[in-house]
Short mmCIF file of N, CA and C in Angstrom, two decimals:
data_model
loop_
_atom_site.label_atom_id
_atom_site.label_comp_id
_atom_site.label_asym_id
_atom_site.label_seq_id
_atom_site.Cartn_x
_atom_site.Cartn_y
_atom_site.Cartn_z
N MET A 1 38.67 -31.62 36.77
CA MET A 1 39.47 -31.95 35.75
C MET A 1 38.66 -32.17 34.28
N PRO A 2 38.84 -31.33 33.38
CA PRO A 2 38.05 -31.65 32.07
C PRO A 2 38.07 -33.12 31.67
N THR A 3 37.10 -33.48 31.05
CA THR A 3 36.95 -35.05 30.59
C THR A 3 36.99 -34.89 28.84
N MET A 4 37.47 -36.27 28.34
CA MET A 4 37.24 -36.51 26.96
C MET A 4 36.85 -37.71 26.91
N ARG A 5 35.80 -38.04 26.22
CA ARG A 5 35.06 -39.23 26.17
C ARG A 5 34.91 -40.08 27.66
N GLY A 6 34.71 -39.25 28.41
CA GLY A 6 34.57 -40.11 29.73
C GLY A 6 35.87 -40.05 30.49
N ARG A 7 36.96 -40.01 30.07
CA ARG A 7 38.26 -40.08 30.56
C ARG A 7 38.58 -38.80 31.01
N PRO A 8 39.27 -38.55 32.14
CA PRO A 8 39.87 -37.26 32.39
C PRO A 8 40.94 -36.62 31.55
N ARG A 9 40.90 -35.43 31.27
CA ARG A 9 41.89 -34.91 30.26
C ARG A 9 42.59 -34.10 31.00
N PRO A 10 43.81 -34.46 30.83
CA PRO A 10 44.84 -33.45 31.53
C PRO A 10 44.75 -31.94 31.16
N ASP A 11 45.12 -31.12 32.06
CA ASP A 11 44.93 -29.76 31.82
C ASP A 11 46.28 -29.16 31.37
N ARG A 12 46.82 -29.75 30.70
CA ARG A 12 48.16 -29.48 30.23
C ARG A 12 48.38 -29.88 28.61
N GLY A 13 49.04 -29.09 27.82
CA GLY A 13 49.29 -28.94 26.49
C GLY A 13 50.94 -29.31 26.05
N ILE A 14 51.20 -28.96 25.15
CA ILE A 14 52.61 -29.08 24.48
C ILE A 14 53.50 -28.54 25.31
N VAL A 15 54.60 -29.13 25.83
CA VAL A 15 55.90 -28.87 26.86
C VAL A 15 55.28 -28.88 28.15
N GLY A 16 54.18 -29.33 28.45
CA GLY A 16 53.87 -29.43 29.88
C GLY A 16 53.07 -28.05 30.35
N LEU A 17 52.82 -27.14 29.52
CA LEU A 17 52.33 -26.02 29.82
C LEU A 17 50.92 -26.09 29.99
N LYS A 18 50.18 -25.44 30.80
CA LYS A 18 48.93 -25.43 30.99
C LYS A 18 48.15 -24.81 29.71
N ARG A 19 47.01 -25.13 29.42
CA ARG A 19 46.45 -24.70 28.06
C ARG A 19 46.08 -23.05 28.38
N THR A 20 45.85 -22.64 29.55
CA THR A 20 45.59 -21.19 29.49
C THR A 20 46.77 -20.57 29.11
N HIS A 21 48.11 -21.14 29.62
CA HIS A 21 49.30 -20.57 29.19
C HIS A 21 49.61 -20.53 27.59
N HIS A 22 49.18 -21.38 27.06
CA HIS A 22 49.28 -21.54 25.67
C HIS A 22 48.41 -20.47 24.82
N LEU A 23 47.14 -20.19 25.44
CA LEU A 23 46.26 -18.82 25.16
C LEU A 23 47.01 -17.55 25.25
N ILE A 24 47.72 -17.45 26.39
CA ILE A 24 48.55 -16.22 26.72
C ILE A 24 49.48 -16.19 25.77
N ILE A 25 50.35 -17.29 25.60
CA ILE A 25 51.71 -17.16 24.76
C ILE A 25 51.41 -16.84 23.29
N TRP A 26 50.09 -17.40 22.77
CA TRP A 26 49.81 -17.27 21.47
C TRP A 26 48.94 -15.93 21.25
N SER A 27 48.41 -15.40 22.06
CA SER A 27 47.83 -14.15 21.91
C SER A 27 48.93 -13.04 21.79
N ALA A 28 49.79 -13.22 22.59
CA ALA A 28 51.18 -12.16 22.66
C ALA A 28 51.85 -12.42 21.51
N ILE A 29 51.95 -13.57 20.88
CA ILE A 29 52.71 -13.66 19.66
C ILE A 29 51.86 -13.11 18.65
N GLY A 30 50.33 -13.37 18.46
CA GLY A 30 49.54 -12.79 17.56
C GLY A 30 49.56 -11.28 17.53
N ILE A 31 49.48 -10.68 18.64
CA ILE A 31 49.49 -9.18 18.70
C ILE A 31 50.83 -8.77 18.05
N PHE A 32 52.31 -9.39 18.53
CA PHE A 32 53.22 -8.87 17.85
C PHE A 32 53.25 -9.17 16.52
N VAL A 33 52.97 -10.40 16.00
CA VAL A 33 52.87 -10.52 14.48
C VAL A 33 52.15 -9.61 13.73
N LEU A 34 50.89 -9.33 14.16
CA LEU A 34 50.00 -8.33 13.60
C LEU A 34 50.57 -6.84 13.74
N ASP A 35 51.22 -6.55 14.71
CA ASP A 35 51.70 -5.14 14.89
C ASP A 35 52.90 -5.17 13.65
N GLN A 36 53.87 -6.11 13.77
CA GLN A 36 54.89 -5.93 12.99
C GLN A 36 54.56 -6.11 11.44
N ALA A 37 53.62 -6.97 11.23
CA ALA A 37 53.30 -6.94 9.80
C ALA A 37 52.40 -5.67 9.29
N SER A 38 51.70 -4.83 10.32
CA SER A 38 51.05 -3.71 9.79
C SER A 38 52.12 -2.73 9.64
N LYS A 39 53.08 -2.80 10.51
CA LYS A 39 54.15 -1.59 10.33
C LYS A 39 55.01 -1.84 9.20
N LEU A 40 55.13 -3.12 8.63
CA LEU A 40 55.88 -3.32 7.51
C LEU A 40 55.12 -2.91 6.26
N LEU A 41 53.77 -3.16 6.26
CA LEU A 41 53.02 -2.66 5.25
C LEU A 41 53.16 -1.10 5.04
N VAL A 42 52.82 -0.23 6.14
CA VAL A 42 52.98 1.17 6.14
C VAL A 42 54.32 1.48 5.79
N VAL A 43 55.40 0.97 6.01
CA VAL A 43 56.79 1.43 5.59
C VAL A 43 56.91 1.17 4.23
N SER A 44 56.33 0.09 3.66
CA SER A 44 56.57 -0.25 2.39
C SER A 44 55.59 0.44 1.56
N PHE A 45 54.39 1.29 1.90
CA PHE A 45 53.62 1.82 1.05
C PHE A 45 53.45 3.26 1.23
N ILE A 46 53.70 3.86 2.55
CA ILE A 46 53.51 5.15 2.85
C ILE A 46 54.91 5.62 3.07
N ASP A 47 55.30 6.80 2.43
CA ASP A 47 56.54 7.64 2.51
C ASP A 47 56.61 8.16 4.27
N LEU A 48 57.65 8.35 4.67
CA LEU A 48 57.74 8.85 6.03
C LEU A 48 57.19 10.38 6.00
N TYR A 49 56.49 10.59 7.01
CA TYR A 49 55.60 11.90 7.20
C TYR A 49 54.71 12.12 6.22
N HIS A 50 54.11 11.17 5.48
CA HIS A 50 53.08 11.40 4.62
C HIS A 50 51.84 10.37 5.06
N GLY A 51 50.84 10.41 4.27
CA GLY A 51 49.72 9.76 4.71
C GLY A 51 48.63 9.50 3.72
N ILE A 52 47.48 8.63 3.81
CA ILE A 52 46.58 8.35 3.08
C ILE A 52 45.28 8.40 3.81
N VAL A 53 44.41 9.19 3.29
CA VAL A 53 43.06 9.46 3.88
C VAL A 53 42.25 8.41 3.64
N VAL A 54 41.82 7.60 4.80
CA VAL A 54 40.80 6.40 4.78
C VAL A 54 39.51 6.99 4.77
N ILE A 55 39.04 7.73 5.93
CA ILE A 55 37.85 8.09 6.22
C ILE A 55 37.96 9.70 6.30
N PRO A 56 37.57 10.40 5.31
CA PRO A 56 37.80 12.08 5.37
C PRO A 56 37.18 12.54 6.67
N GLY A 57 38.02 13.41 7.60
CA GLY A 57 37.56 13.82 8.49
C GLY A 57 37.64 12.97 9.94
N PHE A 58 38.10 11.91 9.82
CA PHE A 58 38.11 11.05 10.93
C PHE A 58 39.41 10.04 10.97
N PHE A 59 39.84 9.62 9.76
CA PHE A 59 40.76 8.29 9.94
C PHE A 59 41.79 8.50 8.79
N ASN A 60 43.18 8.69 8.97
CA ASN A 60 44.15 8.49 8.09
C ASN A 60 44.98 7.49 8.47
N LEU A 61 45.90 6.69 7.33
CA LEU A 61 47.04 6.11 7.75
C LEU A 61 48.18 6.94 7.40
N VAL A 62 49.17 6.91 8.44
CA VAL A 62 50.34 7.77 8.10
C VAL A 62 51.54 7.00 8.25
N HIS A 63 52.67 7.69 8.30
CA HIS A 63 54.02 7.10 8.58
C HIS A 63 54.81 7.92 9.68
N ILE A 64 54.81 7.80 10.81
CA ILE A 64 55.30 8.53 11.63
C ILE A 64 56.54 7.70 12.35
N ARG A 65 57.54 8.09 12.68
CA ARG A 65 58.31 7.66 13.56
C ARG A 65 58.45 8.43 14.93
N ASN A 66 58.20 7.71 16.21
CA ASN A 66 58.25 8.22 17.56
C ASN A 66 59.47 7.68 18.24
N ARG A 67 60.28 8.47 18.65
CA ARG A 67 61.34 8.04 19.56
C ARG A 67 61.27 8.21 21.02
N GLY A 68 60.07 8.77 21.24
CA GLY A 68 59.71 9.00 22.69
C GLY A 68 58.72 7.74 23.13
N VAL A 69 57.78 8.43 24.14
CA VAL A 69 56.75 7.50 24.69
C VAL A 69 55.26 7.74 24.12
N ALA A 70 54.47 7.39 24.77
CA ALA A 70 53.22 7.78 24.17
C ALA A 70 52.82 9.20 23.96
N PHE A 71 52.26 9.47 22.98
CA PHE A 71 51.68 10.79 22.51
C PHE A 71 53.14 11.62 22.26
N GLY A 72 54.03 10.95 21.97
CA GLY A 72 55.38 11.84 21.42
C GLY A 72 55.95 12.41 22.52
N ILE A 73 55.67 12.14 23.88
CA ILE A 73 56.55 12.67 24.94
C ILE A 73 57.88 12.16 24.70
N MET A 74 58.91 13.00 25.16
CA MET A 74 60.49 12.73 24.95
C MET A 74 60.66 12.36 23.55
N ASN A 75 60.16 12.75 22.41
CA ASN A 75 60.17 12.73 21.23
C ASN A 75 61.58 13.49 20.47
N GLN A 76 62.40 13.50 21.12
CA GLN A 76 63.69 14.30 20.84
C GLN A 76 64.61 13.59 20.00
N PRO A 77 64.75 13.94 18.71
CA PRO A 77 65.90 13.41 17.85
C PRO A 77 67.12 13.59 18.35
N GLY A 78 68.15 12.59 18.14
CA GLY A 78 69.53 12.68 18.56
C GLY A 78 69.66 12.50 20.07
N HIS A 79 68.91 12.29 20.97
CA HIS A 79 69.13 12.06 22.17
C HIS A 79 69.04 10.65 22.50
N SER A 80 70.07 9.85 23.14
CA SER A 80 69.98 8.51 23.01
C SER A 80 69.64 7.95 24.54
N LEU A 81 69.85 8.94 25.54
CA LEU A 81 69.44 8.33 26.81
C LEU A 81 67.79 8.07 27.04
N PRO A 82 66.82 8.90 26.56
CA PRO A 82 65.53 8.43 26.48
C PRO A 82 65.40 7.34 25.80
N PHE A 83 66.05 6.99 24.63
CA PHE A 83 65.92 5.60 23.91
C PHE A 83 66.16 4.47 24.64
N PHE A 84 67.32 4.60 25.36
CA PHE A 84 67.80 3.34 26.42
C PHE A 84 66.81 3.32 27.55
N ILE A 85 66.61 4.38 28.23
CA ILE A 85 65.59 4.32 29.29
C ILE A 85 64.34 3.61 28.92
N ILE A 86 63.59 4.17 28.11
CA ILE A 86 62.26 3.73 27.61
C ILE A 86 62.58 2.39 27.14
N THR A 87 63.47 1.95 26.54
CA THR A 87 63.80 0.52 26.15
C THR A 87 63.96 -0.53 27.55
N ALA A 88 64.76 0.09 28.33
CA ALA A 88 65.00 -0.76 29.71
C ALA A 88 63.57 -0.75 30.32
N ILE A 89 63.04 0.39 30.52
CA ILE A 89 61.63 0.35 31.29
C ILE A 89 60.65 -0.51 30.68
N SER A 90 60.65 -0.60 29.29
CA SER A 90 59.57 -1.46 28.77
C SER A 90 59.95 -2.93 29.11
N LEU A 91 61.21 -3.42 29.01
CA LEU A 91 61.66 -4.59 29.21
C LEU A 91 61.44 -5.05 30.73
N VAL A 92 61.73 -4.13 31.68
CA VAL A 92 61.55 -4.43 32.93
C VAL A 92 59.95 -4.77 33.42
N VAL A 93 58.99 -3.68 32.88
CA VAL A 93 57.64 -3.84 32.95
C VAL A 93 57.20 -5.10 32.28
N GLY A 94 57.62 -5.24 31.20
CA GLY A 94 57.27 -6.75 30.61
C GLY A 94 57.56 -7.98 31.41
N ALA A 95 58.86 -7.85 32.06
CA ALA A 95 59.29 -9.01 32.79
C ALA A 95 58.47 -9.05 34.04
N CYS A 96 58.08 -8.00 34.68
CA CYS A 96 57.39 -7.97 36.01
C CYS A 96 55.99 -8.37 35.74
N LEU A 97 55.27 -8.00 34.67
CA LEU A 97 54.15 -8.63 34.44
C LEU A 97 53.97 -10.01 34.33
N VAL A 98 54.93 -10.63 33.46
CA VAL A 98 55.00 -11.95 33.28
C VAL A 98 55.19 -12.67 34.78
N LEU A 99 56.31 -12.32 35.60
CA LEU A 99 56.38 -12.74 36.76
C LEU A 99 55.07 -12.59 37.85
N TRP A 100 54.73 -11.45 37.74
CA TRP A 100 53.21 -11.22 38.49
C TRP A 100 52.04 -12.45 38.17
N TYR A 101 52.13 -12.41 36.64
CA TYR A 101 50.89 -13.44 36.34
C TYR A 101 51.18 -14.77 36.59
N LEU A 102 52.43 -15.28 36.46
CA LEU A 102 52.94 -16.49 36.79
C LEU A 102 52.99 -16.84 38.49
N SER A 103 53.20 -15.77 39.21
CA SER A 103 53.19 -16.00 40.69
C SER A 103 51.75 -15.93 41.28
N SER A 104 50.70 -15.45 40.55
CA SER A 104 49.40 -15.23 41.10
C SER A 104 48.68 -16.47 41.31
N LYS A 105 47.99 -16.69 42.41
CA LYS A 105 47.14 -17.73 42.83
C LYS A 105 45.88 -17.71 42.15
N GLN A 106 45.20 -16.41 41.82
CA GLN A 106 44.12 -16.42 40.98
C GLN A 106 44.26 -15.87 39.65
N LYS A 107 44.29 -16.77 38.69
CA LYS A 107 44.50 -16.43 37.60
C LYS A 107 42.99 -16.42 36.58
N ASN A 108 42.88 -15.62 35.79
CA ASN A 108 41.67 -15.73 34.95
C ASN A 108 41.69 -15.22 33.56
N LEU A 109 40.82 -15.20 32.59
CA LEU A 109 41.03 -14.96 31.51
C LEU A 109 41.15 -13.34 31.39
N LEU A 110 40.63 -12.61 32.18
CA LEU A 110 40.89 -11.22 32.33
C LEU A 110 42.43 -10.79 32.69
N HIS A 111 43.06 -11.65 33.51
CA HIS A 111 44.47 -11.51 34.04
C HIS A 111 45.18 -12.04 32.71
N GLY A 112 45.03 -13.09 32.35
CA GLY A 112 45.88 -13.63 31.41
C GLY A 112 45.74 -12.94 30.01
N LEU A 113 44.62 -12.50 29.45
CA LEU A 113 44.79 -11.79 28.09
C LEU A 113 45.14 -10.33 28.35
N GLY A 114 44.88 -9.86 29.60
CA GLY A 114 45.52 -8.32 29.70
C GLY A 114 47.05 -8.46 29.57
N THR A 115 47.49 -9.36 30.38
CA THR A 115 48.94 -9.56 30.36
C THR A 115 49.45 -9.92 28.92
N SER A 116 48.83 -10.74 28.12
CA SER A 116 49.38 -11.03 26.86
C SER A 116 49.21 -10.00 26.02
N LEU A 117 48.20 -9.06 26.05
CA LEU A 117 48.26 -7.92 25.21
C LEU A 117 49.36 -6.93 25.41
N ILE A 118 49.70 -6.74 26.59
CA ILE A 118 50.68 -5.96 27.09
C ILE A 118 51.96 -6.25 26.54
N ILE A 119 52.32 -7.59 26.69
CA ILE A 119 53.35 -8.21 26.50
C ILE A 119 53.73 -8.20 24.94
N GLY A 120 52.62 -8.41 24.20
CA GLY A 120 52.74 -8.55 22.91
C GLY A 120 52.91 -6.92 22.21
N GLY A 121 52.18 -6.24 22.72
CA GLY A 121 52.31 -4.66 22.72
C GLY A 121 53.87 -4.11 22.99
N ILE A 122 54.26 -4.59 24.15
CA ILE A 122 55.83 -4.19 24.46
C ILE A 122 56.64 -4.80 23.34
N ALA A 123 56.43 -6.12 23.02
CA ALA A 123 57.28 -6.81 22.22
C ALA A 123 57.42 -6.09 20.99
N GLY A 124 56.31 -5.68 20.30
CA GLY A 124 56.16 -4.82 19.20
C GLY A 124 57.05 -3.68 18.95
N ASN A 125 56.69 -2.99 20.15
CA ASN A 125 57.51 -1.52 20.23
C ASN A 125 58.88 -1.51 20.40
N VAL A 126 59.37 -2.25 21.32
CA VAL A 126 60.84 -2.78 21.55
C VAL A 126 61.45 -3.28 20.43
N THR A 127 60.90 -4.05 19.67
CA THR A 127 61.43 -4.42 18.32
C THR A 127 61.80 -3.41 17.37
N ASP A 128 60.83 -2.39 17.31
CA ASP A 128 60.76 -1.23 16.45
C ASP A 128 62.03 -0.30 17.00
N ARG A 129 61.95 -0.17 18.35
CA ARG A 129 63.15 0.52 18.76
C ARG A 129 64.47 -0.02 18.53
N LEU A 130 64.76 -1.40 18.73
CA LEU A 130 66.08 -1.95 18.41
C LEU A 130 66.37 -1.93 17.06
N ARG A 131 65.20 -2.16 16.10
CA ARG A 131 65.53 -2.44 14.66
C ARG A 131 65.70 -1.09 14.19
N VAL A 132 64.92 -0.14 14.33
CA VAL A 132 64.86 1.23 13.41
C VAL A 132 65.28 2.48 14.52
N GLY A 133 65.33 2.34 15.85
CA GLY A 133 65.72 3.28 16.45
C GLY A 133 64.32 4.09 17.02
N SER A 134 63.36 3.82 16.62
CA SER A 134 62.07 4.54 16.89
C SER A 134 60.82 3.76 16.65
N VAL A 135 59.68 4.13 17.11
CA VAL A 135 58.34 3.23 17.05
C VAL A 135 57.78 3.95 15.99
N ILE A 136 57.36 2.90 15.11
CA ILE A 136 56.52 3.20 13.85
C ILE A 136 55.04 3.59 14.17
N ASP A 137 54.53 4.68 14.12
CA ASP A 137 52.92 4.94 14.44
C ASP A 137 52.50 5.20 12.99
N PHE A 138 51.17 4.74 12.89
CA PHE A 138 50.39 4.75 11.66
C PHE A 138 48.77 5.16 11.79
N ILE A 139 48.38 5.09 12.84
CA ILE A 139 46.95 5.12 12.82
C ILE A 139 46.68 6.71 13.38
N ASP A 140 46.02 7.57 12.57
CA ASP A 140 45.74 8.96 12.80
C ASP A 140 44.15 9.20 13.03
N LEU A 141 43.74 9.32 14.08
CA LEU A 141 42.29 9.64 14.19
C LEU A 141 42.04 10.98 14.52
N TYR A 142 41.11 11.73 13.87
CA TYR A 142 40.85 12.90 14.08
C TYR A 142 39.44 13.53 13.91
N ILE A 143 38.99 14.63 14.38
CA ILE A 143 37.85 15.19 14.05
C ILE A 143 38.15 16.70 13.89
N GLY A 144 37.94 17.10 12.66
CA GLY A 144 38.20 18.63 12.31
C GLY A 144 39.58 18.58 12.23
N LYS A 145 40.22 19.70 13.13
CA LYS A 145 41.70 19.90 13.34
C LYS A 145 42.19 19.16 14.51
N PHE A 146 41.37 18.64 15.33
CA PHE A 146 41.84 17.71 16.51
C PHE A 146 42.18 16.55 15.96
N HIS A 147 43.60 16.32 16.08
CA HIS A 147 44.28 15.07 15.91
C HIS A 147 44.63 14.39 17.24
N TRP A 148 44.14 13.06 17.49
CA TRP A 148 44.51 12.38 18.38
C TRP A 148 46.18 12.05 18.12
N PRO A 149 47.09 11.93 19.04
CA PRO A 149 48.50 11.54 18.64
C PRO A 149 48.41 10.06 17.99
N SER A 150 49.22 10.07 16.82
CA SER A 150 49.50 8.77 16.00
C SER A 150 49.86 7.61 16.87
N PHE A 151 49.33 6.56 16.52
CA PHE A 151 49.72 5.27 17.41
C PHE A 151 49.66 4.05 16.72
N ASN A 152 49.64 2.93 17.18
CA ASN A 152 49.91 1.65 16.21
C ASN A 152 48.95 0.46 16.88
N ILE A 153 49.22 -0.71 16.16
CA ILE A 153 48.57 -1.87 17.02
C ILE A 153 49.11 -1.94 18.33
N ALA A 154 50.32 -1.96 18.33
CA ALA A 154 51.11 -2.37 19.68
C ALA A 154 50.70 -1.40 20.95
N ASP A 155 50.42 -0.23 20.47
CA ASP A 155 49.78 0.80 21.54
C ASP A 155 48.52 0.64 22.00
N SER A 156 47.55 0.19 21.05
CA SER A 156 46.39 -0.45 21.22
C SER A 156 46.30 -1.52 22.08
N ALA A 157 47.08 -2.54 21.70
CA ALA A 157 47.13 -3.64 22.63
C ALA A 157 47.59 -3.33 24.08
N ILE A 158 48.44 -2.36 24.24
CA ILE A 158 48.94 -2.10 25.55
C ILE A 158 47.68 -1.46 26.17
N THR A 159 47.06 -0.60 25.65
CA THR A 159 46.03 0.25 26.31
C THR A 159 45.02 -0.76 26.79
N ILE A 160 44.52 -1.60 25.81
CA ILE A 160 43.35 -2.65 25.94
C ILE A 160 43.77 -3.59 27.26
N GLY A 161 45.26 -4.04 27.09
CA GLY A 161 45.51 -4.82 28.03
C GLY A 161 45.76 -4.32 29.51
N THR A 162 45.85 -2.98 29.43
CA THR A 162 45.85 -2.39 30.80
C THR A 162 44.59 -2.27 31.29
N CYS A 163 43.46 -1.85 30.41
CA CYS A 163 42.13 -1.87 30.88
C CYS A 163 41.60 -3.01 31.44
N LEU A 164 41.96 -4.18 30.90
CA LEU A 164 41.54 -5.48 31.06
C LEU A 164 42.25 -5.99 32.50
N LEU A 165 43.64 -5.52 32.79
CA LEU A 165 44.17 -5.77 33.86
C LEU A 165 43.54 -4.79 35.19
N ALA A 166 43.19 -3.49 34.82
CA ALA A 166 42.51 -2.85 35.84
C ALA A 166 41.11 -3.37 36.22
N LEU A 167 40.36 -3.76 35.12
CA LEU A 167 39.06 -4.43 35.60
C LEU A 167 39.46 -5.68 36.30
N TYR A 168 40.39 -6.67 36.10
CA TYR A 168 40.77 -7.67 36.73
C TYR A 168 40.88 -7.43 38.20
N LEU A 169 41.99 -6.26 38.62
CA LEU A 169 42.25 -5.72 39.91
C LEU A 169 40.82 -5.53 40.58
N ILE A 170 39.93 -4.66 39.88
CA ILE A 170 38.75 -4.04 40.50
C ILE A 170 37.68 -5.32 40.96
N ILE A 171 37.85 -6.23 40.14
CA ILE A 171 36.86 -7.62 40.28
C ILE A 171 37.56 -8.37 41.40
N GLU A 172 38.89 -8.44 41.47
CA GLU A 172 39.42 -9.14 42.66
C GLU A 172 39.34 -8.33 43.96
N GLN A 173 39.48 -7.12 43.70
CA GLN A 173 39.24 -6.52 45.09
C GLN A 173 37.74 -6.49 45.61
N ARG A 174 36.99 -6.44 44.79
CA ARG A 174 35.52 -6.67 45.11
C ARG A 174 35.12 -7.92 45.79
N SER A 175 35.75 -9.13 45.24
CA SER A 175 35.56 -10.45 45.69
C SER A 175 35.92 -10.67 46.90
N ARG A 176 37.20 -10.01 47.17
CA ARG A 176 37.73 -9.92 48.63
C ARG A 176 36.85 -9.43 49.72
N HIS A 177 36.04 -8.21 49.34
CA HIS A 177 35.40 -7.68 50.20
C HIS A 177 33.92 -8.47 50.67
N VAL A 178 33.70 -9.04 49.42
CA VAL A 178 32.42 -9.91 49.75
C VAL A 178 32.49 -11.23 50.52
N SER A 179 33.83 -11.76 50.44
CA SER A 179 34.13 -13.08 50.99
C SER A 179 34.32 -12.93 52.57
#
């Protein structure tokens, strides 16, 4: 147990949650706020389907709406079924990740941070879907005429979080083989 001036310090913070849970909750909230604030700026200053060149030949800020999933898959205007399916799947995946984290016996920073990044990203994109009916994408990376599909901070958080969880699983698997 950590100590504070020679006395044992409880590993619990506000509302009886472990300090690591606070880190996870605040990381997810931070990603959500950063994502929504960045999208608000884009919507306020860039017209829909227009952009601003930031680094010529490499990086633009654009204002795109995506009703589908990553890379514009299922981006069909007027079809409500994919909207509801994508939103429901996102919420179920988020709930499963939280339950998986809470039920895991071996929790570490990779597991917690990966989970929080994904949860914050899911919350950002689901909020867009519920608020405006599509996800607001604005980061446009490209080289020459090759453009990576536009994305946002929530998408980046989900991708990084997924990589952290994959790394966590690899490390856990290897530690089981060593033991």
